[in-house]
């Protein structure tokens, strides 16, 4: 993209767009942010439309869209964009269901467009280093622990939709951990047992205990909890025959056998800057990057889940 | 396969093997049934082993295996077979989780083996006719209703595992209906809303109300119920601009605008005979047929499901 910038629009302008997408896009010379489409939101100084239909009717020069509306509205918008020959970036999770994302992958191929299902935590500073360590050909993984715990009152105050059916509950953050794990482990893994804990007044789980089996035979234990107070615990521990890897702070820090490893220093938009660098490269090279596996693991956890009812949760 | 028969073994010998697989295989001249592997079951006059490991160690001449053990044991056995260069047929559902079946598809390609995920209801006598009617290029579908209702006490007496977490509950039969629907409808469709009804003493739902959206825009309404007494209702109704199609009796009967359509007469093993004809053709032509979509729709129904607790269910 030396001569021509990617003409990009953002659809669904909310907090994550203002905090992350917008600043990351304007820093990247590969993009020209030409418009937004959103029922209520807009960005100062950028042409705005109310819907993706009017956006695409008016801006026929568009190369790509970033879809940041709530997951249940993404399929229709993505299909519409792909059928109009526009490349698509999807905020996480890429849809409300696994099946619709599989179908989007087919639609992208049929329309000769590129599709990118982003998982921002995969772009955290220490994730690439962890992946490199675990990819050593002789290394043998023995056991994996993933703890993804935070205080829902601190991180999601008054977000009613995350407690509704389909809102994912504790897997709204937990899927970030699973997106890292599916990225850094060399072997596939599958849910083996799942215990989901629901507050009696909520439709989504506040905590979950999962176990997974890896295709290579080792066990993965996962603990997801939204009910802790105070700090956060966003950690992955991988015990190998060549040392114990600890990826902590949501992928920001890495230690091997207790020794902190040097990782790249990130700005506050580092993960999304990396996402937009990758999208530029995908668009230029006419490649897609579609991975629904973190959402599919969560769906499998619900499919196999034993449900335990806890006392009511009130904010 | 004019000169050489497919040397086949069955792994996991239970009721479905004795009722359907065995009689269908021995009727088909494309196959030589050389052995079984099962912890407890066996078939009179057929060499038997206790495990797939000892089966494959002793019968190096094997071309293919039919895996009929419970779903949670299928992945390991299928992986083992594929890595030994043996083609694999999987009873329904093809696994306990969606992710493991996706991985088996990759393993089949990597090992240059063929994988066939069977859905026996797709082979019911009137299904092909229904698919042909709905595939007419000018036909427009307006609405779809799927009712899959039966008396669990009649069809699944004392089957404790179907009530356990992961046992699928009402989707154990319901997935048969969904396997037909995904096969006969020209467009993809996805779960939009899901209400799951759990008896308070059971980990799996006894009933479910689903709605789906089709990629083409029409609505699909699904009612699944295990709690009816007496008869069965295994029906799909498709309202189109060229008439109303009713596929009933689990795919055995077809009517268009009330007019019964002629369909092939089947023996009592008709569905499985058709399965084994297709598998023979896949093996000969070195093709796989992998479709996890019925299970993926069920997983999505659990992912989005609103849970309602009903009174206890006792047999």
Coordinates of C-alpha atoms in Angstrom, one line a residue:
Chain A
X1 CA 0.0 0.0 0.0
X2 CA 2.7 2.5 -0.9
X3 CA 0.6 4.5 -3.3
X4 CA -2.9 4.2 -2.0
X5 CA -4.2 4.1 1.5
X6 CA -6.8 1.7 2.7
X7 CA -10.1 3.7 2.7
X8 CA -11.7 2.5 6.0
X9 CA -14.9 3.1 7.8
X10 CA -15.9 2.1 11.3
X11 CA -19.4 0.7 11.9
X12 CA -20.8 0.8 15.5
X13 CA -19.2 3.7 17.3
X14 CA -19.0 3.1 21.1
X15 CA -16.4 3.2 23.9
X16 CA -14.0 0.6 22.4
X17 CA -13.9 2.6 19.1
X18 CA -13.1 5.9 20.9
X19 CA -10.6 4.3 23.3
X20 CA -8.8 2.0 20.9
X21 CA -9.8 1.7 17.2
X22 CA -9.9 5.4 16.4
X23 CA -6.5 6.3 17.9
X24 CA -4.9 3.2 16.4
X25 CA -6.2 3.9 13.0
X26 CA -5.2 7.6 12.9
X27 CA -1.6 6.7 14.0
X28 CA -1.2 4.2 11.0
X29 CA -0.3 5.8 7.7
X30 CA -1.7 2.8 5.8
X31 CA -5.3 4.0 6.5
X32 CA -7.5 6.8 5.6
X33 CA -10.5 6.8 7.9
X34 CA -13.2 8.1 5.6
X35 CA -16.5 7.6 7.5
X36 CA -18.4 6.0 10.4
X37 CA -21.8 4.4 10.5
X38 CA -23.7 4.2 13.8
X39 CA -27.2 4.6 15.1
X40 CA -26.0 7.1 17.8
X41 CA -22.2 7.5 17.8
X42 CA -19.9 9.5 15.6
X43 CA -16.4 10.8 15.6
X44 CA -15.6 14.5 15.4
X45 CA -14.6 15.6 11.9
X46 CA -15.4 12.3 10.2
X47 CA -18.3 11.9 7.8
X48 CA -21.0 9.9 9.6
X49 CA -23.9 7.7 8.5
X50 CA -26.7 6.0 10.4
X51 CA -26.4 2.6 8.9
X52 CA -24.0 0.4 6.9
X53 CA -26.5 0.5 4.0
X54 CA -26.3 4.2 3.7
X55 CA -22.6 4.1 4.2
X56 CA -22.0 1.7 1.3
X57 CA -24.5 3.5 -0.9
X58 CA -22.7 6.8 -0.5
X59 CA -19.0 5.7 -0.2
X60 CA -18.4 3.5 -3.2
X61 CA -14.7 4.1 -2.8
X62 CA -14.6 2.2 0.5
X63 CA -12.0 -0.6 0.8
X64 CA -12.7 -2.0 4.2
X65 CA -14.9 -1.7 7.3
X66 CA -14.2 -2.4 11.0
X67 CA -17.4 -3.8 12.6
X68 CA -17.6 -2.9 16.3
X69 CA -21.4 -3.1 17.0
X70 CA -22.6 -5.7 19.5
X71 CA -22.0 -9.3 18.3
X72 CA -25.7 -10.1 17.5
X73 CA -25.7 -7.5 14.7
X74 CA -22.4 -8.4 13.1
X75 CA -23.4 -11.2 10.8
X76 CA -25.9 -9.1 8.7
X77 CA -23.5 -6.2 8.5
X78 CA -20.5 -8.3 7.6
X79 CA -22.5 -10.2 4.9
X80 CA -23.7 -6.9 3.4
X81 CA -20.1 -5.6 3.3
X82 CA -18.6 -8.7 1.8
X83 CA -21.3 -8.8 -0.8
X84 CA -20.4 -5.3 -1.7
X85 CA -16.7 -6.3 -2.2
X86 CA -15.5 -4.6 1.0
X87 CA -12.9 -6.3 3.3
X88 CA -14.1 -6.8 6.9
X89 CA -12.4 -6.6 10.3
X90 CA -14.5 -7.9 13.2
X91 CA -14.2 -6.9 16.9
X92 CA -14.2 -9.8 19.3
X93 CA -16.1 -12.0 19.6
X94 CA -16.7 -12.3 15.8
X95 CA -20.4 -13.1 16.2
X96 CA -23.1 -14.2 18.5
X97 CA -22.8 -17.9 17.4
X98 CA -20.2 -20.2 16.0
X99 CA -22.2 -21.1 12.9
X100 CA -22.6 -17.6 11.6
X101 CA -18.8 -17.0 11.7
X102 CA -18.2 -20.2 9.7
X103 CA -20.6 -18.9 7.2
X104 CA -18.9 -15.5 7.0
X105 CA -15.7 -17.3 6.2
X106 CA -17.4 -18.9 3.2
X107 CA -18.9 -15.7 2.1
X108 CA -15.6 -13.9 2.2
X109 CA -14.1 -16.6 -0.2
X110 CA -17.2 -16.5 -2.5
X111 CA -16.9 -12.7 -2.8
X112 CA -13.1 -12.6 -3.0
X113 CA -12.9 -10.4 0.1
X114 CA -10.7 -10.6 3.1
X115 CA -12.1 -11.3 6.6
X116 CA -10.2 -10.7 9.8
X117 CA -11.6 -12.0 13.2
X118 CA -9.6 -10.0 15.7
X119 CA -8.8 -11.2 19.2
X120 CA -7.0 -8.2 20.8
X121 CA -5.4 -10.2 23.7
X122 CA -3.4 -12.1 21.2
X123 CA -1.6 -8.8 20.5
X124 CA -0.5 -8.2 24.1
X125 CA 3.2 -7.5 24.3
X126 CA 4.5 -10.9 25.7
X127 CA 2.2 -13.2 23.7
X128 CA 4.5 -13.6 20.7
X129 CA 7.5 -14.4 23.0
X130 CA 5.4 -17.0 24.8
X131 CA 4.4 -18.6 21.5
X132 CA 8.0 -18.7 20.4
X133 CA 9.1 -20.4 23.6
X134 CA 6.4 -23.0 23.3
X135 CA 7.1 -23.7 19.6
X136 CA 10.6 -25.1 20.2
X137 CA 10.5 -28.4 18.4
X138 CA 11.9 -30.5 21.2
X139 CA 9.8 -28.9 24.0
X140 CA 7.2 -31.1 25.7
X141 CA 4.3 -29.6 27.5
X142 CA 3.2 -31.4 30.7
X143 CA 0.4 -29.3 32.1
X144 CA -1.4 -26.0 31.6
X145 CA -3.3 -23.8 34.0
X146 CA -5.3 -20.8 32.9
X147 CA -6.8 -18.4 35.5
X148 CA -8.9 -15.6 34.3
X149 CA -10.4 -13.8 37.3
X150 CA -11.5 -10.2 37.8
X151 CA -14.1 -8.2 39.7
X152 CA -17.1 -7.7 37.5
X153 CA -18.2 -4.8 39.7
X154 CA -15.0 -3.0 38.8
X155 CA -14.7 -3.9 35.1
X156 CA -18.3 -4.1 34.0
X157 CA -20.5 -1.8 36.2
X158 CA -24.1 -1.6 35.0
X159 CA -23.5 -3.6 31.8
X160 CA -26.8 -5.5 31.9
X161 CA -26.3 -7.2 28.6
X162 CA -23.3 -9.3 29.7
X163 CA -25.6 -11.0 32.2
X164 CA -28.3 -11.9 29.6
X165 CA -28.5 -15.1 27.7
X166 CA -25.8 -15.0 25.0
X167 CA -24.0 -12.3 26.9
X168 CA -21.3 -14.9 27.8
X169 CA -21.0 -13.8 31.5
X170 CA -17.5 -14.7 32.9
X171 CA -16.5 -15.8 29.4
X172 CA -16.7 -12.2 28.2
X173 CA -13.2 -11.7 29.7
X174 CA -12.4 -15.4 29.8
X175 CA -12.6 -15.6 26.0
X176 CA -9.5 -13.3 25.9
X177 CA -7.6 -15.9 27.9
X178 CA -8.8 -18.7 25.6
X179 CA -7.8 -16.6 22.5
X180 CA -4.3 -16.4 23.9
X181 CA -4.2 -20.1 24.8
X182 CA -5.4 -21.2 21.3
X183 CA -2.7 -19.0 19.8
X184 CA 0.3 -20.0 21.9
X185 CA -0.2 -23.8 22.3
X186 CA 1.1 -25.8 19.4
X187 CA -1.6 -28.5 19.8
X188 CA -5.4 -28.2 19.6
X189 CA -7.4 -28.8 22.7
X190 CA -11.0 -29.5 23.6
X191 CA -13.4 -29.1 26.5
X192 CA -13.6 -32.3 28.5
X193 CA -15.6 -31.2 31.6
X194 CA -17.3 -27.9 32.4
X195 CA -19.0 -26.6 35.5
X196 CA -20.8 -23.3 35.1
X197 CA -21.9 -21.3 38.1
X198 CA -25.0 -19.1 37.6
X199 CA -26.2 -16.5 40.2
X200 CA -29.9 -17.5 40.6
X201 CA -31.0 -14.1 39.3
X202 CA -28.8 -14.1 36.2
X203 CA -28.8 -15.9 32.8
X204 CA -25.1 -16.0 32.4
X205 CA -22.4 -17.7 34.5
X206 CA -20.4 -15.7 37.0
X207 CA -17.7 -18.4 37.3
X208 CA -16.7 -21.6 35.5
X209 CA -14.3 -24.5 36.1
X210 CA -13.2 -26.2 32.9
X211 CA -10.9 -29.0 32.0
X212 CA -9.6 -29.5 28.5
X213 CA -7.6 -32.4 26.9
X214 CA -5.0 -31.5 24.4
X215 CA -4.6 -33.4 21.2
X216 CA -1.0 -34.2 22.5
X217 CA -2.4 -35.8 25.7
X218 CA -1.7 -33.2 28.4
X219 CA -4.4 -31.7 30.6
X220 CA -5.4 -28.0 30.8
X221 CA -7.2 -26.7 33.8
X222 CA -9.2 -23.5 33.5
X223 CA -10.6 -21.3 36.3
X224 CA -12.8 -18.4 35.3
X225 CA -14.2 -16.1 38.0
X226 CA -15.9 -12.7 37.9
X227 CA -16.7 -12.7 41.6
X228 CA -13.3 -11.8 43.1
X229 CA -12.9 -8.4 44.7
X230 CA -9.9 -6.1 44.4
X231 CA -7.2 -7.2 42.0
X232 CA -7.2 -9.1 38.7
X233 CA -5.6 -12.5 37.9
X234 CA -5.2 -13.0 34.1
X235 CA -2.6 -15.7 34.0
X236 CA -1.5 -18.7 32.0
X237 CA 1.0 -21.2 33.4
X238 CA 2.6 -23.8 31.1
X239 CA 4.7 -26.5 32.7
X240 CA 7.1 -27.9 30.2
X241 CA 10.2 -30.2 30.3
X242 CA 12.2 -27.1 29.6
X243 CA 10.9 -24.9 32.4
X244 CA 7.7 -23.3 33.7
X245 CA 6.3 -20.4 31.6
X246 CA 4.1 -17.8 33.3
X247 CA 2.3 -15.3 31.0
X248 CA 0.6 -12.8 33.3
X249 CA -1.3 -9.5 33.4
X250 CA -3.4 -10.6 30.4
X251 CA -0.4 -11.3 28.2
X252 CA 1.7 -8.2 29.2
X253 CA 4.4 -10.0 31.2
X254 CA 6.3 -13.2 30.8
X255 CA 8.5 -15.2 33.1
X256 CA 10.3 -18.5 32.5
X257 CA 11.3 -20.4 35.6
X258 CA 10.7 -17.3 37.6
X259 CA 13.0 -15.2 35.4
X260 CA 11.2 -12.1 33.9
X261 CA 11.7 -12.0 30.2
X262 CA 12.2 -8.8 28.3
X263 CA 9.2 -7.8 26.1
X264 CA 8.4 -4.9 23.8
X265 CA 7.1 -1.8 25.5
X266 CA 3.6 -0.9 24.4
X267 CA 1.7 2.3 24.3
X268 CA -1.8 2.3 25.7
X269 CA -3.2 1.4 22.3
X270 CA -0.5 -1.2 21.6
X271 CA -2.8 -4.2 21.1
X272 CA -5.1 -2.4 18.6
X273 CA -2.1 -0.8 16.8
X274 CA -0.8 -4.3 16.2
X275 CA -4.3 -5.4 15.0
X276 CA -4.4 -2.6 12.5
X277 CA -0.8 -3.4 11.3
X278 CA -1.9 -7.0 10.7
X279 CA -5.1 -6.0 8.9
X280 CA -3.2 -3.7 6.6
X281 CA -0.9 -6.6 5.7
X282 CA -3.9 -9.0 5.2
X283 CA -5.6 -6.5 2.9
X284 CA -2.4 -5.8 0.9
X285 CA -1.6 -9.5 0.5
X286 CA -5.3 -10.4 -0.1
X287 CA -5.3 -12.9 2.8
X288 CA -8.0 -13.6 5.4
X289 CA -7.4 -14.5 9.1
X290 CA -10.5 -16.3 10.4
X291 CA -10.4 -18.1 13.7
X292 CA -13.6 -18.9 15.6
X293 CA -11.9 -21.3 18.0
X294 CA -12.1 -19.3 21.2
X295 CA -15.9 -18.8 20.7
X296 CA -16.3 -22.5 19.7
X297 CA -14.6 -23.5 23.0
X298 CA -17.0 -21.4 25.0
X299 CA -19.9 -22.8 23.1
X300 CA -18.6 -26.3 23.8
X301 CA -18.3 -25.4 27.5
X302 CA -22.0 -24.4 27.5
X303 CA -22.9 -27.6 25.6
X304 CA -21.1 -29.9 28.1
X305 CA -21.7 -27.6 31.1
X306 CA -23.0 -28.8 34.4
X307 CA -24.9 -25.9 35.9
X308 CA -24.7 -24.9 39.5
X309 CA -27.0 -22.2 40.9
X310 CA -25.4 -19.7 43.3
X311 CA -27.0 -17.0 45.4
X312 CA -28.3 -13.9 43.7
X313 CA -25.8 -11.4 42.4
X314 CA -26.6 -7.7 42.8
X315 CA -24.4 -4.8 41.9
Chain B
X1 CA -14.0 -51.4 -5.6
X2 CA -14.5 -54.2 -8.3
X3 CA -11.5 -56.2 -7.4
X4 CA -11.0 -55.6 -3.7
X5 CA -13.5 -55.2 -0.9
X6 CA -13.1 -52.6 1.8
X7 CA -11.7 -54.4 4.8
X8 CA -13.8 -52.9 7.6
X9 CA -13.9 -53.2 11.4
X10 CA -16.5 -51.9 13.9
X11 CA -15.3 -50.3 17.1
X12 CA -17.8 -50.1 20.0
X13 CA -20.3 -52.9 19.7
X14 CA -23.7 -52.0 21.2
X15 CA -27.4 -51.9 20.3
X16 CA -27.1 -49.6 17.2
X17 CA -24.3 -51.9 15.7
X18 CA -26.4 -55.0 16.2
X19 CA -29.6 -53.4 14.9
X20 CA -28.2 -51.4 12.0
X21 CA -24.5 -51.3 11.2
X22 CA -23.9 -55.1 11.1
X23 CA -27.0 -56.0 9.0
X24 CA -26.3 -53.1 6.6
X25 CA -22.6 -54.0 6.2
X26 CA -23.2 -57.7 5.5
X27 CA -25.8 -56.9 2.8
X28 CA -23.3 -54.7 1.0
X29 CA -20.8 -56.6 -1.3
X30 CA -18.3 -53.7 -1.2
X31 CA -17.3 -54.6 2.4
X32 CA -15.6 -57.4 4.1
X33 CA -16.3 -57.1 7.9
X34 CA -13.0 -58.4 9.3
X35 CA -13.1 -57.6 13.0
X36 CA -14.7 -55.7 15.9
X37 CA -13.1 -53.9 18.9
X38 CA -15.1 -53.4 22.0
X39 CA -14.7 -53.6 25.8
X40 CA -17.6 -55.9 26.2
X41 CA -19.5 -56.4 22.9
X42 CA -18.7 -58.7 20.0
X43 CA -20.5 -60.2 16.9
X44 CA -20.8 -63.9 16.4
X45 CA -18.2 -65.4 14.0
X46 CA -16.2 -62.1 13.7
X47 CA -12.7 -61.8 15.1
X48 CA -12.9 -59.5 18.2
X49 CA -10.4 -57.3 20.0
X50 CA -10.8 -55.3 23.3
X51 CA -9.4 -52.0 22.0
X52 CA -8.7 -50.1 18.8
X53 CA -5.0 -50.3 19.7
X54 CA -4.9 -54.1 19.6
X55 CA -7.2 -54.1 16.6
X56 CA -4.8 -52.0 14.5
X57 CA -1.7 -53.8 15.9
X58 CA -3.1 -57.1 14.7
X59 CA -5.0 -56.2 11.5
X60 CA -2.6 -54.2 9.4
X61 CA -4.7 -55.0 6.4
X62 CA -7.6 -52.9 7.6
X63 CA -8.9 -50.2 5.2
X64 CA -11.5 -48.5 7.4
X65 CA -13.3 -48.4 10.8
X66 CA -16.8 -47.5 11.9
X67 CA -16.6 -45.8 15.3
X68 CA -19.8 -46.5 17.3
X69 CA -18.7 -46.0 20.9
X70 CA -20.2 -43.1 23.0
X71 CA -19.2 -39.7 21.6
X72 CA -16.8 -38.8 24.4
X73 CA -14.4 -41.6 23.3
X74 CA -14.6 -41.0 19.6
X75 CA -11.9 -38.3 19.1
X76 CA -9.0 -40.4 20.6
X77 CA -10.0 -43.5 18.6
X78 CA -10.5 -41.5 15.3
X79 CA -7.2 -39.8 15.7
X80 CA -5.5 -43.1 16.3
X81 CA -7.1 -44.7 13.2
X82 CA -6.4 -41.7 10.9
X83 CA -2.7 -41.7 12.1
X84 CA -2.5 -45.3 11.1
X85 CA -3.8 -44.6 7.6
X86 CA -7.3 -46.0 8.1
X87 CA -10.5 -44.3 6.8
X88 CA -13.1 -43.4 9.5
X89 CA -16.9 -43.5 9.6
X90 CA -18.4 -41.8 12.7
X91 CA -21.8 -42.6 14.2
X92 CA -23.8 -39.5 15.1
X93 CA -23.0 -37.2 16.8
X94 CA -19.5 -37.2 15.5
X95 CA -18.0 -36.1 18.8
X96 CA -18.7 -34.7 22.2
X97 CA -17.7 -31.2 21.2
X98 CA -17.6 -29.1 18.0
X99 CA -13.9 -28.3 18.3
X100 CA -12.7 -31.9 18.3
X101 CA -14.6 -32.7 15.1
X102 CA -13.0 -29.7 13.4
X103 CA -9.6 -31.0 14.4
X104 CA -10.4 -34.5 13.1
X105 CA -11.2 -33.0 9.7
X106 CA -7.7 -31.5 9.7
X107 CA -6.1 -34.8 10.8
X108 CA -7.9 -36.6 8.0
X109 CA -6.4 -34.2 5.4
X110 CA -2.9 -34.4 7.0
X111 CA -2.9 -38.2 7.0
X112 CA -4.5 -38.5 3.5
X113 CA -7.4 -40.4 5.0
X114 CA -11.1 -40.1 4.4
X115 CA -13.5 -39.1 7.2
X116 CA -17.3 -39.5 7.1
X117 CA -19.5 -37.9 9.8
X118 CA -22.8 -39.7 9.4
X119 CA -26.2 -38.3 10.2
X120 CA -28.6 -41.2 9.6
X121 CA -31.8 -39.2 9.4
X122 CA -30.4 -37.5 6.2
X123 CA -30.8 -41.0 4.6
X124 CA -34.5 -41.3 5.4
X125 CA -36.5 -42.2 2.3
X126 CA -38.2 -38.8 1.6
X127 CA -35.3 -36.5 2.5
X128 CA -33.7 -36.5 -1.0
X129 CA -37.1 -35.6 -2.6
X130 CA -37.6 -32.8 -0.1
X131 CA -34.1 -31.4 -0.9
X132 CA -34.8 -31.6 -4.6
X133 CA -38.1 -29.7 -4.3
X134 CA -36.4 -26.9 -2.2
X135 CA -33.4 -26.7 -4.6
X136 CA -35.6 -25.4 -7.5
X137 CA -33.8 -22.2 -8.6
X138 CA -36.9 -19.9 -8.6
X139 CA -38.4 -21.2 -5.4
X140 CA -38.6 -18.8 -2.5
X141 CA -38.8 -20.0 1.1
X142 CA -41.0 -17.9 3.4
X143 CA -41.0 -19.7 6.7
X144 CA -39.9 -23.0 8.3
X145 CA -41.2 -24.9 11.3
X146 CA -39.5 -27.9 12.8
X147 CA -41.2 -30.0 15.5
X148 CA -39.3 -32.8 17.0
X149 CA -41.3 -34.3 19.8
X150 CA -41.4 -37.7 21.4
X151 CA -42.0 -39.5 24.7
X152 CA -38.6 -40.0 26.4
X153 CA -40.1 -42.7 28.6
X154 CA -40.9 -44.7 25.5
X155 CA -37.8 -44.1 23.4
X156 CA -35.1 -43.8 26.1
X157 CA -36.1 -45.8 29.1
X158 CA -33.4 -45.9 31.8
X159 CA -30.8 -44.2 29.7
X160 CA -29.2 -42.1 32.4
X161 CA -26.4 -40.7 30.3
X162 CA -28.7 -38.7 28.1
X163 CA -29.8 -36.7 31.1
X164 CA -26.2 -35.9 32.2
X165 CA -24.3 -32.8 31.3
X166 CA -23.2 -33.3 27.6
X167 CA -25.8 -35.9 27.1
X168 CA -27.8 -33.4 24.9
X169 CA -31.2 -34.2 26.5
X170 CA -34.0 -33.4 24.0
X171 CA -31.4 -32.6 21.4
X172 CA -30.4 -36.3 21.3
X173 CA -33.4 -36.8 19.0
X174 CA -33.6 -33.1 18.0
X175 CA -30.2 -33.2 16.3
X176 CA -31.7 -35.7 13.8
X177 CA -34.2 -33.1 12.8
X178 CA -31.5 -30.4 12.6
X179 CA -29.3 -32.8 10.5
X180 CA -32.2 -33.0 8.0
X181 CA -32.9 -29.3 8.0
X182 CA -29.2 -28.3 7.4
X183 CA -29.2 -30.8 4.5
X184 CA -32.4 -29.8 2.7
X185 CA -32.4 -26.0 3.1
X186 CA -30.4 -24.2 0.4
X187 CA -29.3 -21.4 2.8
X188 CA -27.3 -21.5 6.1
X189 CA -29.2 -20.6 9.2
X190 CA -28.2 -19.7 12.8
X191 CA -29.7 -19.7 16.2
X192 CA -31.2 -16.4 17.1
X193 CA -33.0 -17.2 20.4
X194 CA -33.0 -20.3 22.5
X195 CA -35.1 -21.2 25.5
X196 CA -34.0 -24.4 27.3
X197 CA -36.2 -26.2 29.8
X198 CA -34.5 -28.3 32.4
X199 CA -36.2 -30.6 34.9
X200 CA -34.9 -29.4 38.3
X201 CA -33.3 -32.8 38.9
X202 CA -31.6 -33.2 35.5
X203 CA -28.5 -31.7 33.8
X204 CA -29.9 -31.8 30.3
X205 CA -33.0 -30.1 28.8
X206 CA -36.3 -31.9 28.4
X207 CA -37.6 -29.3 25.9
X208 CA -36.4 -26.3 23.9
X209 CA -37.9 -23.5 21.9
X210 CA -35.5 -22.1 19.3
X211 CA -35.7 -19.5 16.6
X212 CA -33.2 -19.3 13.8
X213 CA -32.5 -16.7 11.1
X214 CA -31.7 -17.9 7.7
X215 CA -29.0 -16.2 5.7
X216 CA -31.7 -15.6 3.1
X217 CA -33.7 -13.7 5.7
X218 CA -36.6 -16.1 6.5
X219 CA -37.4 -17.3 10.0
X220 CA -37.2 -20.8 11.3
X221 CA -39.1 -21.8 14.4
X222 CA -38.1 -25.0 16.2
X223 CA -39.9 -26.9 19.0
X224 CA -38.2 -29.8 20.7
X225 CA -40.0 -31.7 23.4
X226 CA -39.3 -35.0 25.1
X227 CA -42.2 -34.8 27.5
X228 CA -45.2 -35.7 25.3
X229 CA -46.9 -38.9 25.9
X230 CA -48.1 -41.4 23.3
X231 CA -47.2 -40.6 19.7
X232 CA -44.3 -38.9 18.0
X233 CA -44.1 -35.8 16.0
X234 CA -41.0 -35.6 13.8
X235 CA -42.0 -33.0 11.3
X236 CA -40.5 -30.3 9.2
X237 CA -42.8 -27.8 7.4
X238 CA -41.5 -25.4 4.8
X239 CA -43.8 -22.7 3.4
X240 CA -42.6 -21.6 0.0
X241 CA -44.1 -19.5 -2.8
X242 CA -44.5 -22.8 -4.7
X243 CA -46.4 -24.7 -2.1
X244 CA -46.2 -26.0 1.4
X245 CA -43.8 -28.9 1.9
X246 CA -44.4 -31.3 4.9
X247 CA -41.7 -33.8 5.6
X248 CA -43.0 -36.1 8.4
X249 CA -42.3 -39.3 10.3
X250 CA -38.7 -38.3 10.7
X251 CA -38.1 -38.0 7.0
X252 CA -40.1 -41.0 5.9
X253 CA -43.0 -39.2 4.3
X254 CA -43.4 -36.2 2.1
X255 CA -46.5 -34.1 1.1
X256 CA -46.6 -31.0 -1.0
X257 CA -49.7 -28.8 -0.6
X258 CA -51.3 -31.8 1.1
X259 CA -50.6 -34.2 -1.7
X260 CA -48.6 -37.2 -0.6
X261 CA -45.5 -37.7 -2.8
X262 CA -44.2 -41.1 -3.9
X263 CA -40.9 -42.0 -2.1
X264 CA -38.7 -45.0 -2.3
X265 CA -39.7 -48.0 -0.1
X266 CA -37.1 -48.8 2.5
X267 CA -36.2 -52.0 4.4
X268 CA -35.8 -51.6 8.2
X269 CA -32.1 -50.9 7.7
X270 CA -32.7 -48.5 4.8
X271 CA -31.0 -45.5 6.4
X272 CA -27.8 -47.4 7.3
X273 CA -27.7 -49.2 4.0
X274 CA -27.6 -45.8 2.3
X275 CA -24.9 -44.7 4.7
X276 CA -22.7 -47.6 3.8
X277 CA -23.3 -47.1 0.1
X278 CA -22.1 -43.5 0.5
X279 CA -19.1 -44.5 2.6
X280 CA -18.0 -47.1 0.0
X281 CA -18.2 -44.4 -2.7
X282 CA -16.2 -41.9 -0.5
X283 CA -13.5 -44.5 0.2
X284 CA -13.3 -45.5 -3.5
X285 CA -13.2 -41.9 -4.7
X286 CA -10.8 -40.8 -1.9
X287 CA -13.2 -38.1 -0.6
X288 CA -14.3 -37.1 2.9
X289 CA -17.7 -35.9 3.9
X290 CA -17.4 -33.9 7.2
X291 CA -20.3 -31.8 8.5
X292 CA -20.4 -30.8 12.1
X293 CA -23.2 -28.2 11.6
X294 CA -26.0 -30.0 13.4
X295 CA -23.9 -30.3 16.5
X296 CA -22.6 -26.7 16.1
X297 CA -26.2 -25.5 16.1
X298 CA -27.0 -27.4 19.3
X299 CA -23.8 -25.9 20.9
X300 CA -24.9 -22.4 19.8
X301 CA -28.4 -23.1 21.3
X302 CA -26.7 -23.9 24.6
X303 CA -24.4 -20.8 24.3
X304 CA -27.4 -18.5 23.8
X305 CA -29.9 -20.4 25.8
X306 CA -32.1 -18.9 28.4
X307 CA -32.7 -21.6 31.1
X308 CA -36.0 -22.3 32.6
X309 CA -36.3 -24.8 35.5
X310 CA -39.3 -27.2 35.5
X311 CA -40.5 -29.6 38.1
X312 CA -38.5 -32.8 38.6
X313 CA -38.6 -35.6 36.0
X314 CA -38.8 -39.1 37.2
X315 CA -39.2 -42.2 35.0

